[in-house]
Coordinates of C-alpha atoms in Angstrom, one line a residue:
V1 CA -30.0 -15.1 -3.6
L2 CA -31.3 -14.5 -7.1
D3 CA -29.0 -13.6 -9.8
L4 CA -30.9 -10.7 -11.6
G5 CA -28.5 -10.4 -14.4
A6 CA -30.0 -13.9 -15.8
H7 CA -32.5 -14.1 -18.4
P8 CA -36.2 -14.4 -17.0
H9 CA -36.7 -17.7 -17.7
E10 CA -33.4 -18.6 -15.8
K11 CA -34.5 -16.3 -13.0
R12 CA -37.6 -18.5 -12.6
Q13 CA -35.5 -21.7 -12.7
Q14 CA -33.3 -20.6 -9.9
R15 CA -36.5 -20.8 -7.4
G16 CA -37.7 -23.8 -8.9
G17 CA -40.6 -22.2 -10.9
G18 CA -40.4 -18.7 -10.4
N19 CA -40.9 -16.0 -8.0
I20 CA -42.1 -12.4 -8.3
A21 CA -39.1 -10.9 -6.7
S22 CA -37.1 -12.4 -9.7
E23 CA -39.5 -10.6 -12.1
V24 CA -39.2 -6.9 -10.9
D25 CA -36.0 -6.4 -12.9
D26 CA -38.1 -6.8 -16.3
E27 CA -41.6 -5.5 -14.9
S28 CA -43.2 -2.3 -13.5
A29 CA -42.4 -1.1 -10.0
V30 CA -44.9 -3.7 -7.8
L31 CA -46.1 -7.1 -8.9
L32 CA -49.0 -8.6 -7.1
A33 CA -50.2 -12.1 -7.1
H34 CA -53.4 -13.5 -5.5
R35 CA -53.8 -16.9 -7.0
N36 CA -51.8 -19.0 -9.5
H37 CA -54.2 -18.5 -12.3
I38 CA -53.9 -14.6 -11.9
I39 CA -50.4 -15.0 -13.0
P40 CA -49.8 -18.4 -14.1
R41 CA -46.4 -18.4 -15.1
F42 CA -45.5 -17.9 -11.2
K43 CA -45.5 -21.6 -10.1
G44 CA -45.5 -22.9 -6.6
L45 CA -47.4 -20.4 -4.9
D46 CA -49.5 -21.9 -2.2
H47 CA -53.2 -21.0 -2.7
R48 CA -53.3 -19.5 0.7
R49 CA -50.5 -17.1 0.1
C50 CA -49.8 -14.0 -1.8
E51 CA -46.6 -12.0 -2.7
A52 CA -46.0 -8.1 -3.3
S53 CA -42.6 -7.4 -4.4
A54 CA -41.2 -3.8 -5.1
G55 CA -38.0 -3.9 -6.8
K56 CA -37.4 -1.5 -10.0
L57 CA -37.4 2.1 -8.6
D58 CA -38.9 4.1 -11.4
G59 CA -38.6 7.8 -11.6
R60 CA -40.0 8.2 -8.1
L61 CA -36.7 7.5 -6.6
G62 CA -34.8 10.2 -8.5
Q63 CA -31.1 9.1 -9.2
C64 CA -31.8 5.5 -7.8
A65 CA -33.9 4.8 -10.6
A66 CA -30.9 4.1 -12.8
Q67 CA -30.3 1.0 -11.4
L68 CA -32.0 -1.8 -9.5
V69 CA -30.6 -1.9 -5.6
G70 CA -32.7 -4.5 -4.4
V71 CA -36.2 -5.9 -3.8
I72 CA -38.8 -6.0 -1.0
D73 CA -40.7 -9.0 -0.9
L74 CA -43.7 -9.3 1.5
E75 CA -46.0 -12.5 2.0
S76 CA -49.1 -13.2 3.8
D77 CA -50.9 -16.5 4.6
R78 CA -54.1 -14.9 3.9
K79 CA -55.7 -14.9 0.6
Y80 CA -56.0 -11.5 -1.2
A81 CA -54.1 -9.9 1.6
C82 CA -52.2 -8.2 -1.2
N83 CA -54.4 -5.4 -2.2
Q84 CA -53.6 -2.0 -3.8
D85 CA -53.1 -0.4 -0.2
M86 CA -50.4 -3.1 0.2
Q87 CA -48.9 -1.8 -3.1
K88 CA -48.6 1.6 -1.9
L89 CA -47.1 0.6 1.2
V90 CA -44.4 -1.6 -0.6
E91 CA -43.7 1.3 -3.1
S92 CA -43.1 3.6 -0.2
L93 CA -40.9 1.4 1.5
A94 CA -38.9 0.7 -1.6
S95 CA -38.3 4.4 -2.0
T96 CA -37.3 4.8 1.6
A97 CA -35.1 1.8 1.3
A98 CA -33.5 2.9 -1.8
V99 CA -32.6 6.4 -0.5
A100 CA -31.0 4.8 2.6
H101 CA -29.3 2.6 0.6
Q102 CA -27.9 5.6 -1.6
N103 CA -27.0 7.4 1.6
A104 CA -25.1 4.7 3.1
G105 CA -23.1 4.5 -0.3
L106 CA -22.2 8.2 0.2
Y107 CA -21.6 7.9 3.8
H108 CA -19.0 4.9 3.0
Q109 CA -17.5 7.0 0.2
V110 CA -16.7 10.1 2.4
E111 CA -15.6 7.7 5.4
Q112 CA -13.2 6.1 2.8
R113 CA -12.1 9.7 1.6
Q114 CA -11.2 10.7 5.2
K115 CA -9.1 7.4 5.7
Y116 CA -7.2 8.3 2.6
L117 CA -6.6 11.8 3.5
S118 CA -5.5 10.7 7.0
A119 CA -3.2 8.1 5.9
L120 CA -1.7 10.7 3.2
L121 CA -1.4 13.2 6.1
K122 CA 0.4 10.8 8.3
A123 CA 2.9 9.8 5.5
S124 CA 3.4 13.5 4.6
N125 CA 4.3 14.4 8.2
A126 CA 6.7 11.5 8.6
I127 CA 8.4 12.3 5.5
N128 CA 8.6 15.8 6.7
A129 CA 9.7 15.1 10.4
S130 CA 12.5 12.4 9.5
L131 CA 15.0 11.3 7.0
D132 CA 14.9 7.6 8.6
R133 CA 13.9 5.6 5.4
Q134 CA 13.2 2.5 7.3
K135 CA 10.8 4.2 9.8
I136 CA 9.1 6.2 7.2
L137 CA 8.4 3.0 5.0
D138 CA 7.0 1.3 7.8
L139 CA 4.5 3.8 8.6
I140 CA 3.8 3.8 5.0
L141 CA 3.1 0.1 4.8
E142 CA 1.0 0.3 8.0
Q143 CA -1.1 3.0 6.2
A144 CA -1.8 0.8 3.3
V145 CA -2.9 -2.1 5.6
R146 CA -5.2 0.2 7.1
L147 CA -6.6 1.6 3.9
T148 CA -7.5 -1.6 2.5
E149 CA -9.6 -3.2 5.3
I150 CA -12.8 -4.9 4.1
E151 CA -15.6 -5.0 6.3
G152 CA -13.5 -4.1 9.5
T153 CA -10.8 -6.8 8.4
P154 CA -7.6 -5.4 7.3
P155 CA -4.9 -7.3 5.5
H156 CA -2.7 -9.7 7.4
F157 CA 0.3 -9.4 5.9
G158 CA 2.4 -6.7 3.6
T159 CA 5.9 -5.9 2.5
I160 CA 7.7 -3.1 0.7
M161 CA 10.5 -4.2 -1.3
L162 CA 13.4 -2.2 -3.0
K163 CA 15.1 -3.0 -6.1
E164 CA 18.8 -3.7 -6.0
G165 CA 20.4 -4.7 -9.3
A166 CA 18.3 -7.5 -10.7
S167 CA 16.7 -8.1 -7.6
L168 CA 13.9 -7.2 -5.0
V169 CA 15.1 -7.0 -1.6
F170 CA 12.5 -7.2 1.7
T171 CA 13.2 -4.0 3.3
N172 CA 9.8 -3.5 5.3
V173 CA 7.5 -6.1 6.7
Y174 CA 4.0 -6.0 8.4
P175 CA 3.9 -7.2 10.8
G176 CA 7.5 -6.7 11.9
D177 CA 7.6 -10.1 13.9
D178 CA 7.1 -12.1 10.5
Y179 CA 10.5 -10.7 9.0
P180 CA 12.5 -13.6 10.3
Y181 CA 9.9 -16.3 9.2
L182 CA 9.7 -14.4 5.8
I183 CA 13.6 -14.4 5.5
G184 CA 13.8 -18.2 6.5
K185 CA 11.2 -19.2 4.1
I186 CA 11.8 -17.0 1.1
G187 CA 15.1 -15.4 1.6
E188 CA 15.9 -11.7 1.7
R189 CA 15.7 -11.2 -1.9
I190 CA 13.8 -12.4 -4.9
S191 CA 16.0 -12.6 -8.4
L192 CA 14.0 -11.2 -11.2
L193 CA 16.0 -13.2 -13.6
E194 CA 16.0 -16.7 -11.8
G195 CA 13.2 -16.3 -9.2
V196 CA 13.3 -18.3 -6.1
V197 CA 12.4 -22.2 -5.6
S198 CA 8.8 -22.5 -4.4
P199 CA 7.2 -25.2 -2.2
S200 CA 6.0 -27.2 -5.2
G201 CA 9.8 -27.0 -6.6
E202 CA 9.2 -24.6 -9.4
R203 CA 11.2 -21.3 -9.5
R204 CA 8.8 -18.3 -9.4
I205 CA 9.5 -14.5 -9.2
G206 CA 6.2 -14.2 -7.1
V207 CA 3.3 -11.5 -8.2
T208 CA 5.7 -8.8 -6.7
G209 CA 8.3 -9.7 -9.5
R210 CA 5.8 -9.6 -12.1
V211 CA 4.6 -6.0 -11.2
A212 CA 8.4 -4.7 -11.1
L213 CA 9.1 -6.4 -14.6
T214 CA 5.5 -4.8 -16.0
Q215 CA 5.2 -1.7 -13.8
A216 CA 1.7 -2.1 -13.4
P217 CA -0.4 -2.7 -10.3
K218 CA -1.7 -6.2 -10.0
I219 CA -4.9 -7.6 -8.0
V220 CA -4.9 -11.2 -7.6
S221 CA -8.4 -12.3 -6.3
D222 CA -7.4 -15.9 -5.7
V223 CA -3.5 -16.4 -5.3
R224 CA -4.2 -20.2 -5.6
L225 CA -4.9 -19.6 -9.3
D226 CA -1.9 -17.6 -10.0
P227 CA 1.1 -19.1 -11.6
D228 CA 3.7 -16.9 -10.4
Y229 CA 2.4 -16.4 -6.6
L230 CA 5.0 -17.2 -4.1
P231 CA 3.5 -18.3 -1.0
F232 CA 4.5 -17.4 2.5
S233 CA 1.3 -17.2 4.7
Q234 CA -1.0 -20.1 4.5
Y235 CA -3.7 -17.6 5.0
T236 CA -3.4 -15.6 2.0
L237 CA -6.1 -15.9 -0.5
S238 CA -5.7 -12.5 -2.1
E239 CA -3.2 -10.0 -3.1
L240 CA -2.4 -6.5 -4.1
V241 CA 0.8 -5.1 -5.4
V242 CA 1.7 -1.8 -6.9
P243 CA 4.8 -0.4 -8.3
L244 CA 7.3 2.2 -6.9
V245 CA 8.3 4.2 -9.9
R246 CA 10.5 7.2 -10.2
A247 CA 11.4 8.9 -13.5
G248 CA 9.8 5.7 -15.4
E249 CA 11.8 3.2 -13.4
V250 CA 10.9 0.8 -10.9
V251 CA 12.6 1.4 -7.5
G252 CA 10.4 -1.1 -5.7
V253 CA 7.0 -2.6 -5.1
L254 CA 4.3 -2.5 -2.2
N255 CA 2.6 -5.5 -1.4
I256 CA -0.5 -6.5 0.8
E257 CA -2.2 -9.7 1.4
H258 CA -5.7 -10.7 2.6
K259 CA -7.1 -13.9 4.1
R260 CA -10.3 -13.4 2.2
A261 CA -10.7 -14.0 -1.6
D262 CA -11.5 -11.1 -3.9
A263 CA -10.6 -8.7 -1.1
F264 CA -9.4 -5.8 -3.1
N265 CA -10.7 -3.4 -6.0
Q266 CA -9.8 -0.5 -7.9
A267 CA -10.5 1.7 -5.0
D268 CA -7.6 0.1 -3.3
V269 CA -5.3 0.2 -6.2
D270 CA -5.9 4.1 -6.5
A271 CA -5.2 4.4 -2.6
L272 CA -2.0 2.3 -2.9
Q273 CA -0.6 4.1 -5.6
I274 CA -0.9 7.6 -3.7
L275 CA 0.9 5.8 -1.0
A276 CA 3.3 4.4 -3.4
Q277 CA 4.2 8.0 -4.4
Q278 CA 4.8 8.9 -1.1
A279 CA 7.2 5.9 -0.5
V280 CA 9.1 7.1 -3.6
I281 CA 9.5 10.5 -2.2
A282 CA 10.8 9.1 1.3
I283 CA 13.4 7.0 -0.7
K284 CA 14.6 9.9 -2.6
N285 CA 15.2 12.2 0.3
A286 CA 16.8 9.4 2.3
E287 CA 19.1 8.7 -0.9
T288 CA 20.0 12.5 -1.3
Y289 CA 20.5 12.7 2.5
M290 CA 22.8 9.8 2.6
Q291 CA 24.6 11.2 -0.5
L292 CA 24.9 14.7 1.1
A293 CA 26.2 13.0 4.6
R294 CA 28.8 11.0 2.6
Q295 CA 30.2 14.2 0.7
Q296 CA 30.1 16.0 4.1
R297 CA 32.5 13.0 5.5
E298 CA 34.6 13.0 2.5
L299 CA 35.1 17.0 2.9
E300 CA 35.8 16.5 6.6
E301 CA 38.5 14.1 5.8
K302 CA 40.0 16.1 3.0
Q303 CA 40.1 19.1 5.5
D304 CA 41.9 16.9 8.0
E305 CA 44.2 15.4 5.6
L306 CA 45.0 19.3 4.7
A307 CA 45.6 20.4 8.0
A308 CA 47.9 17.7 8.6
S309 CA 49.9 18.5 5.6
S310 CA 49.9 22.2 6.6
A311 CA 51.0 21.4 10.1
V312 CA 53.9 19.2 8.7
A313 CA 54.8 21.9 6.3
W314 CA 54.9 24.7 9.0
T315 CA 56.9 22.4 11.4
G316 CA 59.4 22.4 8.5
I317 CA 59.6 25.9 7.9
L318 CA 59.7 26.7 11.5
G319 CA 62.4 24.2 12.2
S320 CA 64.5 25.5 9.4
T321 CA 64.1 29.1 10.5
L322 CA 65.1 28.1 13.9
A323 CA 68.1 26.1 13.0
H324 CA 69.5 29.2 10.9
D325 CA 68.8 31.5 13.7
I326 CA 70.9 29.2 16.2
Q327 CA 73.8 28.6 13.7
G328 CA 73.9 32.7 13.2
D329 CA 74.0 33.4 16.8
A330 CA 76.6 30.4 17.4
R331 CA 79.0 32.3 14.7
A332 CA 78.3 35.7 16.4
L333 CA 79.1 34.3 19.6
S334 CA 82.3 32.7 18.4
N335 CA 83.2 36.1 16.8
S336 CA 82.7 37.7 19.9
A337 CA 84.5 35.4 22.0
G338 CA 87.6 35.7 19.7
Y339 CA 87.5 39.2 19.8
V340 CA 87.6 39.4 23.5
A341 CA 90.6 36.9 23.5
Q342 CA 92.7 39.4 21.3
K343 CA 91.9 42.0 23.6
L344 CA 92.8 40.3 26.7
G345 CA 96.2 39.2 25.2
P346 CA 98.2 35.9 26.1
A347 CA 96.5 35.4 29.5
V348 CA 93.4 34.0 27.8
S349 CA 94.9 32.7 24.5
D350 CA 94.2 29.3 25.7
V351 CA 90.5 30.1 26.2
A352 CA 88.5 27.6 23.7
V353 CA 86.3 29.5 21.4

């Protein structure tokens, strides 16, 4: 592999004396060499070999001409085999290869865009279909893992942590089976003030803690070189963390980790920030629902208390009215009995009224 960003002299040193393929960044579209004495600065060419290399893709390749995308290097064991016909052939192949390279890049962009839209659609559908915060955040974390795969290999681990006071609490883990191991190794939460004890004995807040404090996403290309990294998986080499921000305040972080070093780029950051916004919406909706449910319960409890109080009051009123009526009826009965006794005379004078 040649570093085409190096100085021409350094490029030649990379292959022990020079190579035409390393010069196409500074020369014309095609360079030909038949013998050492024709292009004396190219050392190490066997007298029976020749090279034709096409690299810089000129205006013939349209937009591809803006940058070097690669080289074609053809070699023959026949002297003078690299003639003008070979030059035209290599130029044609270079043009075709550049167009194919550009088309492949465009296809990858379209494919990645489709993944983003699909992930957002699934997250939005989950938010609209449910108020279960745990379920929605699990789905968002899963989509984050799928979106950031590299060459078909997705991240192997991810978490969503929500802020409670001065701590970050593990609420969602991918894969879910890792949750008990994570809690056993690190704990349920990370204090943003004191951190947790790392395997080396130092207290660290982790990359997640740093992102929560700075409110800025962070790509760690090699976690072994990061002073804040808090290890869980021995396989992790790179990490990407984005904050969950609502109204200027951090409410949590979204974290994914990969077995490959330098696995994440700015496109991954942009994708996860969009998913982070969906997570914030899900958290807000769940909190609003919980608040309304709590208010509903309080209202029902007050209604029950009011109903009970009303029942007691009505019982008292009815009891008082009934007692008054009974006493009135008793007095009327007594008066009637006395009146009857008077009319009947001494025969019933001993009747008890």
